[in-house]
């Protein structure tokens, strides 16, 4: 999490350093465009602060999270990191986009947070795995039951957007959970009915800023703990090509540069999803 926040802050203040542990030197950079001008996130609270860098630290290609923040904030860099003509598919229909057809894509940067879906805690470690060479950013439109996937591959050490694919939500490997989540996030009665008899809670200790406390949440006390959940559109990032699980999902809500982190562990039993753990 700290690596992600540092990466964003580096973009925001126009630093040239890498967010990783490796020092960045003048010889360890990839040229973007010497004529590049400032390219900010339109209608965003950071407008005027985010400036396009003439050079992108090569170290930002080591981790996908470091790369995607740069990619989403810099128009000319974004264009240089797309393989044109770009293969695009939707419901079995295939086409190719030329460079002039591409529109700047900011992904989740304008909303101040993003979401992730994992099947287990081991998958969560892939976020920090420098050997990952494939990643997919998913825009999940719960209201229209559609998922748009942006496919990235690391080619000769550089992350590149290699395809865009759109599909019905029912074809997504997380379809069962996503259909459940849509109702869970928008229906408080259904939400309360979708808890385990006891929900494990881990959160900050109000009496010690550096400690955490553990406890149990029961359905009758849930309202005091229930986080505000995004809907009807969420994002997900798939790192590598992990094996999908049909019986557990870890839903992560992360803030961008504000320290927000919420993890919710759901388990499926007898065909029904229920919340088992909340970590803040």
Short mmCIF file of C-alpha atoms in Angstrom, two decimals:
data_model
loop_
_atom_site.label_atom_id
_atom_site.label_comp_id
_atom_site.label_asym_id
_atom_site.label_seq_id
_atom_site.Cartn_x
_atom_site.Cartn_y
_atom_site.Cartn_z
CA UNK A 1 0.00 0.00 0.00
CA UNK A 2 2.81 2.36 0.88
CA UNK A 3 4.40 1.69 -2.53
CA UNK A 4 1.16 2.63 -4.29
CA UNK A 5 0.70 5.88 -2.34
CA UNK A 6 4.31 6.87 -2.94
CA UNK A 7 3.90 6.21 -6.66
CA UNK A 8 0.92 8.54 -6.88
CA UNK A 9 2.60 11.27 -4.88
CA UNK A 10 5.63 11.09 -7.17
CA UNK A 11 3.37 11.80 -10.16
CA UNK A 12 1.49 14.54 -8.33
CA UNK A 13 4.54 16.63 -7.49
CA UNK A 14 6.41 15.92 -10.73
CA UNK A 15 9.28 13.96 -9.19
CA UNK A 16 11.52 11.90 -11.43
CA UNK A 17 12.37 9.18 -8.89
CA UNK A 18 11.01 5.63 -8.76
CA UNK A 19 8.76 4.39 -6.00
CA UNK A 20 10.72 1.17 -5.63
CA UNK A 21 13.86 0.57 -3.56
CA UNK A 22 16.10 0.93 -6.60
CA UNK A 23 17.61 4.36 -7.04
CA UNK A 24 16.82 6.08 -10.34
CA UNK A 25 19.59 7.82 -12.24
CA UNK A 26 19.68 9.89 -15.38
CA UNK A 27 20.67 6.76 -17.34
CA UNK A 28 17.80 4.67 -15.98
CA UNK A 29 14.91 6.43 -17.66
CA UNK A 30 12.73 5.97 -20.72
CA UNK A 31 12.19 9.03 -22.90
CA UNK A 32 8.58 10.03 -23.45
CA UNK A 33 8.66 13.21 -25.53
CA UNK A 34 10.93 16.22 -25.16
CA UNK A 35 8.08 18.47 -26.28
CA UNK A 36 5.62 17.05 -23.77
CA UNK A 37 3.45 19.61 -22.02
CA UNK A 38 1.41 19.37 -18.83
CA UNK A 39 -1.46 16.89 -19.07
CA UNK A 40 -3.70 16.88 -16.04
CA UNK A 41 -6.70 14.85 -15.01
CA UNK A 42 -9.67 16.85 -16.27
CA UNK A 43 -12.26 17.95 -13.72
CA UNK A 44 -10.19 16.39 -10.94
CA UNK A 45 -9.32 17.94 -7.60
CA UNK A 46 -5.63 17.52 -8.51
CA UNK A 47 -5.94 19.65 -11.65
CA UNK A 48 -3.02 22.00 -11.86
CA UNK A 49 -0.85 19.79 -9.64
CA UNK A 50 -0.33 16.70 -11.81
CA UNK A 51 2.11 17.49 -14.60
CA UNK A 52 3.32 15.20 -17.38
CA UNK A 53 6.91 14.08 -16.95
CA UNK A 54 9.29 14.28 -19.88
CA UNK A 55 10.83 11.04 -18.70
CA UNK A 56 9.26 7.99 -17.04
CA UNK A 57 11.42 6.18 -14.47
CA UNK A 58 12.28 2.74 -15.80
CA UNK A 59 11.77 1.41 -12.28
CA UNK A 60 8.06 2.17 -12.64
CA UNK A 61 7.84 -0.79 -15.02
CA UNK A 62 8.89 -3.23 -12.31
CA UNK A 63 5.50 -3.19 -10.61
CA UNK A 64 2.25 -2.79 -12.50
CA UNK A 65 0.77 -0.48 -9.85
CA UNK A 66 3.64 1.98 -10.29
CA UNK A 67 3.19 1.90 -14.05
CA UNK A 68 -0.61 2.28 -14.16
CA UNK A 69 -0.58 5.51 -12.13
CA UNK A 70 1.87 7.04 -14.62
CA UNK A 71 -0.09 5.64 -17.57
CA UNK A 72 -3.38 7.09 -16.32
CA UNK A 73 -1.98 10.58 -15.65
CA UNK A 74 0.07 11.32 -18.75
CA UNK A 75 -1.52 11.49 -22.21
CA UNK A 76 1.60 11.31 -24.37
CA UNK A 77 3.13 8.58 -22.25
CA UNK A 78 -0.14 6.67 -22.54
CA UNK A 79 -0.05 6.85 -26.33
CA UNK A 80 3.54 5.58 -26.36
CA UNK A 81 2.57 2.58 -24.23
CA UNK A 82 -0.21 1.26 -26.49
CA UNK A 83 0.45 -1.24 -29.27
CA UNK A 84 -1.28 0.22 -32.33
CA UNK A 85 -3.23 -0.90 -34.19
CA UNK A 86 -4.90 -1.98 -30.94
CA UNK A 87 -7.07 -5.15 -31.08
CA UNK A 88 -10.55 -4.44 -29.72
CA UNK A 89 -13.30 -7.00 -29.24
CA UNK A 90 -16.90 -6.80 -28.03
CA UNK A 91 -19.32 -9.72 -27.93
CA UNK A 92 -17.37 -11.59 -30.58
CA UNK A 93 -16.99 -8.58 -32.90
CA UNK A 94 -13.36 -7.69 -33.61
CA UNK A 95 -11.78 -4.48 -34.82
CA UNK A 96 -8.60 -2.44 -34.49
CA UNK A 97 -8.12 1.09 -33.20
CA UNK A 98 -5.57 3.40 -34.76
CA UNK A 99 -3.64 5.91 -32.70
CA UNK A 100 -5.88 8.81 -33.70
CA UNK A 101 -8.97 6.93 -32.47
CA UNK A 102 -7.70 6.52 -28.91
CA UNK A 103 -9.17 8.69 -26.16
CA UNK A 104 -7.29 9.44 -22.96
CA UNK A 105 -8.17 6.87 -20.31
CA UNK A 106 -7.84 7.90 -16.64
CA UNK A 107 -9.40 4.73 -15.20
CA UNK A 108 -10.11 5.20 -11.46
CA UNK A 109 -7.90 8.27 -10.96
CA UNK A 110 -10.79 10.74 -10.96
CA UNK A 111 -12.75 9.07 -8.16
CA UNK A 112 -10.03 9.05 -5.50
CA UNK A 113 -10.15 5.31 -4.78
CA UNK A 114 -10.11 1.96 -6.52
CA UNK A 115 -11.24 -1.57 -5.78
CA UNK A 116 -9.63 -4.98 -6.10
CA UNK A 117 -10.92 -8.55 -5.99
CA UNK A 118 -8.77 -11.45 -4.80
CA UNK A 119 -9.56 -15.10 -4.18
CA UNK A 120 -7.13 -15.50 -1.28
CA UNK A 121 -4.38 -13.73 0.62
CA UNK A 122 -1.67 -15.36 -1.50
CA UNK A 123 -3.06 -13.60 -4.59
CA UNK A 124 -2.72 -10.29 -2.79
CA UNK A 125 1.06 -10.78 -2.75
CA UNK A 126 1.11 -10.59 -6.56
CA UNK A 127 0.70 -6.82 -6.27
CA UNK A 128 4.34 -6.68 -5.07
CA UNK A 129 5.68 -9.41 -7.36
CA UNK A 130 8.14 -8.01 -9.91
CA UNK A 131 7.93 -11.21 -11.98
CA UNK A 132 4.33 -10.48 -13.04
CA UNK A 133 4.25 -9.83 -16.80
CA UNK A 134 0.49 -9.77 -17.45
CA UNK A 135 -2.25 -7.64 -15.89
CA UNK A 136 -5.84 -6.71 -16.69
CA UNK A 137 -7.66 -3.57 -15.55
CA UNK A 138 -11.40 -4.26 -15.45
CA UNK A 139 -14.09 -1.59 -15.54
CA UNK A 140 -17.13 -3.37 -14.10
CA UNK A 141 -20.44 -1.70 -14.93
CA UNK A 142 -22.85 -3.37 -12.54
CA UNK A 143 -25.89 -1.44 -13.76
CA UNK A 144 -25.53 -2.53 -17.39
CA UNK A 145 -23.99 -5.94 -16.57
CA UNK A 146 -20.90 -5.29 -18.72
CA UNK A 147 -17.16 -5.61 -18.10
CA UNK A 148 -14.51 -3.78 -20.13
CA UNK A 149 -11.04 -5.26 -19.84
CA UNK A 150 -7.80 -3.45 -20.64
CA UNK A 151 -5.09 -6.05 -21.19
CA UNK A 152 -1.48 -5.16 -20.40
CA UNK A 153 1.68 -7.17 -21.03
CA UNK A 154 5.26 -6.39 -20.07
CA UNK A 155 7.22 -6.62 -23.31
CA UNK A 156 11.02 -6.30 -23.22
CA UNK A 157 10.71 -4.82 -19.76
CA UNK A 158 8.05 -2.22 -20.62
CA UNK A 159 4.35 -2.44 -19.79
CA UNK A 160 2.17 -2.02 -22.89
CA UNK A 161 -1.58 -2.00 -23.47
CA UNK A 162 -2.07 -4.85 -25.95
CA UNK A 163 -5.86 -5.33 -26.21
CA UNK A 164 -9.27 -4.08 -25.10
CA UNK A 165 -12.06 -6.60 -24.60
CA UNK A 166 -15.69 -6.06 -23.58
CA UNK A 167 -17.93 -8.87 -22.40
CA UNK A 168 -21.20 -9.51 -20.55
CA UNK A 169 -20.74 -9.64 -16.81
CA UNK A 170 -22.03 -13.22 -16.81
CA UNK A 171 -18.91 -14.28 -18.75
CA UNK A 172 -16.56 -12.84 -16.13
CA UNK A 173 -14.85 -15.25 -13.73
CA UNK A 174 -16.20 -13.19 -10.81
CA UNK A 175 -19.78 -13.10 -12.12
CA UNK A 176 -21.41 -14.88 -9.17
CA UNK A 177 -19.83 -12.57 -6.62
CA UNK A 178 -20.35 -9.39 -8.67
CA UNK A 179 -24.08 -10.03 -9.00
CA UNK A 180 -24.21 -10.53 -5.24
CA UNK A 181 -22.06 -7.44 -4.58
CA UNK A 182 -24.32 -5.14 -6.59
CA UNK A 183 -27.22 -5.87 -4.26
CA UNK A 184 -25.04 -6.00 -1.14
CA UNK A 185 -23.69 -2.51 -1.84
CA UNK A 186 -27.07 -0.91 -2.54
CA UNK A 187 -29.62 -2.73 -0.32
CA UNK A 188 -29.08 -2.29 3.43
CA UNK A 189 -31.68 -4.93 4.33
CA UNK A 190 -30.07 -7.49 2.04
CA UNK A 191 -26.66 -6.46 3.39
CA UNK A 192 -27.64 -7.17 7.00
CA UNK A 193 -29.09 -10.51 5.93
CA UNK A 194 -25.84 -11.43 4.17
CA UNK A 195 -23.59 -11.49 7.22
CA UNK A 196 -22.27 -14.52 9.05
CA UNK A 197 -23.82 -14.94 12.47
CA UNK A 198 -20.63 -13.28 13.67
CA UNK A 199 -18.25 -11.22 11.51
CA UNK A 200 -14.61 -11.02 12.53
CA UNK A 201 -13.44 -7.41 12.83
CA UNK A 202 -9.88 -6.04 12.75
CA UNK A 203 -9.41 -2.29 12.96
CA UNK A 204 -7.39 0.55 14.46
CA UNK A 205 -7.29 0.81 18.23
CA UNK A 206 -8.84 4.18 19.19
CA UNK A 207 -6.53 4.30 22.23
CA UNK A 208 -3.30 3.54 20.36
CA UNK A 209 -2.49 4.94 16.92
CA UNK A 210 0.04 2.17 16.29
CA UNK A 211 -2.04 -0.81 17.35
CA UNK A 212 -5.02 -2.74 16.06
CA UNK A 213 -7.93 -4.26 17.87
CA UNK A 214 -9.91 -7.40 17.10
CA UNK A 215 -13.51 -8.19 17.86
CA UNK A 216 -16.77 -9.61 16.64
CA UNK A 217 -19.58 -7.85 14.77
CA UNK A 218 -23.09 -9.23 15.05
CA UNK A 219 -25.95 -8.39 12.65
CA UNK A 220 -27.57 -6.09 15.21
CA UNK A 221 -24.38 -3.97 15.50
CA UNK A 222 -23.47 -4.03 11.79
CA UNK A 223 -24.86 -0.56 11.05
CA UNK A 224 -22.17 1.01 13.24
CA UNK A 225 -19.38 -0.66 11.25
CA UNK A 226 -20.77 -0.87 7.70
CA UNK A 227 -18.46 0.92 5.22
CA UNK A 228 -19.80 2.96 2.33
CA UNK A 229 -19.38 0.81 -0.78
CA UNK A 230 -19.11 2.03 -4.39
CA UNK A 231 -21.79 1.24 -6.94
CA UNK A 232 -22.89 0.97 -9.78
CA UNK A 233 -19.37 0.93 -11.30
CA UNK A 234 -16.22 -0.50 -9.79
CA UNK A 235 -12.73 -1.40 -10.99
CA UNK A 236 -10.61 -4.48 -10.53
CA UNK A 237 -7.00 -5.30 -11.39
CA UNK A 238 -6.04 -8.88 -12.16
CA UNK A 239 -2.33 -9.51 -11.64
CA UNK A 240 -0.85 -12.38 -13.64
CA UNK A 241 -3.16 -15.28 -14.39
CA UNK A 242 -4.25 -16.55 -10.98
CA UNK A 243 -6.53 -19.53 -10.45
CA UNK A 244 -10.06 -18.39 -9.75
CA UNK A 245 -11.95 -19.56 -6.67
CA UNK A 246 -15.72 -19.85 -6.58
CA UNK A 247 -16.00 -19.98 -2.79
CA UNK A 248 -14.10 -16.96 -1.41
CA UNK A 249 -13.55 -13.34 -2.44
CA UNK A 250 -11.54 -10.63 -0.74
CA UNK A 251 -12.93 -7.23 -1.72
CA UNK A 252 -10.43 -4.40 -1.20
CA UNK A 253 -11.28 -0.69 -1.25
CA UNK A 254 -8.17 1.51 -1.44
CA UNK A 255 -7.98 5.25 -1.38
CA UNK A 256 -5.60 7.19 -3.60
CA UNK A 257 -3.12 9.15 -1.44
CA UNK A 258 -5.47 9.29 1.56
CA UNK A 259 -4.60 6.13 3.51
CA UNK A 260 -8.04 4.53 3.14
CA UNK A 261 -7.96 0.72 3.19
CA UNK A 262 -10.92 -1.59 3.73
CA UNK A 263 -10.85 -5.36 3.22
CA UNK A 264 -13.97 -7.50 3.25
CA UNK A 265 -13.73 -11.30 3.09
CA UNK A 266 -16.78 -13.06 1.68
CA UNK A 267 -17.35 -16.81 1.59
CA UNK A 268 -19.89 -18.79 -0.35
CA UNK A 269 -21.77 -21.65 1.25
CA UNK A 270 -24.78 -23.53 -0.12
CA UNK A 271 -24.80 -21.14 -3.08
CA UNK A 272 -25.00 -17.99 -0.96
CA UNK A 273 -22.36 -15.34 -0.32
CA UNK A 274 -21.88 -14.01 3.21
CA UNK A 275 -19.50 -11.53 4.79
CA UNK A 276 -17.10 -13.29 7.16
CA UNK A 277 -14.45 -10.66 8.00
CA UNK A 278 -14.00 -6.87 7.92
CA UNK A 279 -10.56 -5.31 8.19
CA UNK A 280 -9.98 -1.56 8.31
#
